[in-house]
Each structure stands twice: as C-alpha cells, then as structure tokens.
Amino acid sequence: MEGNKEYEDCLSCRLIGGLSFVGIGTYIYYQGNKTKGAQSLGFKFIASCFGLIGIARMLNLGPFNRERSVTEISANRSQS
C-alpha cells in the first residue's frame, strides 16, 4: 500500500480469502464425517462457521465491509 492511499478491498482479494475459508470448511466437514457422535456434530458446526465466514467475505458483509464515512477518513488524515 502506498502512503496516504486508503485501504481498498479488491474483488480478487475477497474471492481468494472467501474461497479459502469455504475450502477449509469443506475439509473440516469431510474430516468430521469420519468421526461419530457428538464429535461429528462439533466438526460440522465448525465447518459451517468457516463456510459462512467465507461467504460473508466474498459478499463483503459483516465485519469485512470496510466502508467508512467521510468524517472518519478526514479525521484519520489530519492525525497523520
């Protein structure tokens, strides 16, 4: 990143990050299928969390949405 250039979240960054989380969730889900009982349920819960985080990342939802108001940006620039 260069000097005063604001943080920009490009499409390729969101896709790579989101697909990575979905991939991790898929791996955990299939590993959970090898177990039995409550442990399998725990694996599937964690896998679904990773999958949902990946989808949120790709769609720029939740904590990944980096849009800020003009006053926040100008306040940060004046402090630098």
CSV table of C-alpha atoms in Angstrom, one decimal:
chain,number,residue,atom,x,y,z
A,1,MET,CA,0.0,0.0,0.0
A,2,GLU,CA,1.2,3.4,-0.8
A,3,GLY,CA,1.4,6.4,1.6
A,4,ASN,CA,-2.0,8.0,2.1
A,5,LYS,CA,-3.9,5.7,-0.3
A,6,GLU,CA,-6.9,4.4,1.6
A,7,TYR,CA,-7.4,0.6,2.0
A,8,GLU,CA,-9.2,-0.9,-1.0
A,9,ASP,CA,-10.6,-4.4,-0.9
A,10,CYS,CA,-10.4,-5.6,-4.4
A,11,LEU,CA,-12.6,-8.4,-5.9
A,12,SER,CA,-9.7,-10.8,-6.3
A,13,CYS,CA,-8.7,-10.4,-2.6
A,14,ARG,CA,-12.3,-11.1,-1.5
A,15,LEU,CA,-12.6,-14.1,-3.7
A,16,ILE,CA,-9.3,-15.7,-2.7
A,17,GLY,CA,-10.0,-15.1,1.0
A,18,GLY,CA,-13.6,-16.2,0.8
A,19,LEU,CA,-12.8,-19.4,-1.2
A,20,SER,CA,-10.0,-20.2,1.2
A,21,PHE,CA,-12.5,-20.2,4.2
A,22,VAL,CA,-15.0,-22.2,2.2
A,23,GLY,CA,-12.3,-24.7,1.4
A,24,ILE,CA,-11.2,-25.0,5.0
A,25,GLY,CA,-14.8,-25.5,6.0
A,26,THR,CA,-15.3,-28.2,3.4
A,27,TYR,CA,-12.1,-30.0,4.6
A,28,ILE,CA,-13.3,-29.9,8.2
A,29,TYR,CA,-16.8,-31.2,7.2
A,30,TYR,CA,-15.4,-34.2,5.4
A,31,GLN,CA,-13.0,-35.0,8.2
A,32,GLY,CA,-15.9,-34.8,10.6
A,33,ASN,CA,-17.8,-37.4,8.6
A,34,LYS,CA,-15.0,-39.9,9.7
A,35,THR,CA,-16.0,-39.4,13.3
A,36,LYS,CA,-19.1,-40.5,15.3
A,37,GLY,CA,-21.4,-38.9,17.8
A,38,ALA,CA,-21.1,-35.5,19.3
A,39,GLN,CA,-17.6,-35.1,17.9
A,40,SER,CA,-19.0,-35.3,14.4
A,41,LEU,CA,-21.6,-32.6,15.3
A,42,GLY,CA,-18.8,-30.4,16.6
A,43,PHE,CA,-16.8,-30.7,13.3
A,44,LYS,CA,-19.9,-29.9,11.3
A,45,PHE,CA,-20.7,-26.8,13.4
A,46,ILE,CA,-17.1,-25.5,13.0
A,47,ALA,CA,-17.2,-26.3,9.3
A,48,SER,CA,-20.4,-24.4,8.8
A,49,CYS,CA,-18.9,-21.4,10.7
A,50,PHE,CA,-15.9,-21.4,8.3
A,51,GLY,CA,-18.2,-21.7,5.3
A,52,LEU,CA,-20.4,-18.8,6.4
A,53,ILE,CA,-17.4,-16.6,7.1
A,54,GLY,CA,-16.1,-17.4,3.6
A,55,ILE,CA,-19.4,-16.5,2.0
A,56,ALA,CA,-19.6,-13.2,4.1
A,57,ARG,CA,-16.0,-12.4,3.0
A,58,MET,CA,-16.9,-12.9,-0.7
A,59,LEU,CA,-20.0,-10.8,-0.5
A,60,ASN,CA,-18.3,-8.1,1.6
A,61,LEU,CA,-20.8,-8.5,4.5
A,62,GLY,CA,-20.4,-8.1,8.3
A,63,PRO,CA,-17.1,-7.1,9.7
A,64,PHE,CA,-15.5,-7.3,6.3
A,65,ASN,CA,-17.3,-4.3,5.0
A,66,ARG,CA,-14.7,-1.5,5.2
A,67,GLU,CA,-16.7,1.4,4.0
A,68,ARG,CA,-16.2,4.4,6.3
A,69,SER,CA,-17.8,7.8,6.5
A,70,VAL,CA,-16.1,10.9,5.0
A,71,THR,CA,-15.6,12.3,8.5
A,72,GLU,CA,-13.7,9.2,9.7
A,73,ILE,CA,-11.4,9.4,6.7
A,74,SER,CA,-10.7,13.1,7.1
A,75,ALA,CA,-10.1,12.7,10.8
A,76,ASN,CA,-7.6,9.9,10.2
A,77,ARG,CA,-5.8,12.0,7.6
A,78,SER,CA,-5.5,15.0,9.9
A,79,GLN,CA,-3.9,12.9,12.6
A,80,SER,CA,-1.2,11.6,10.2
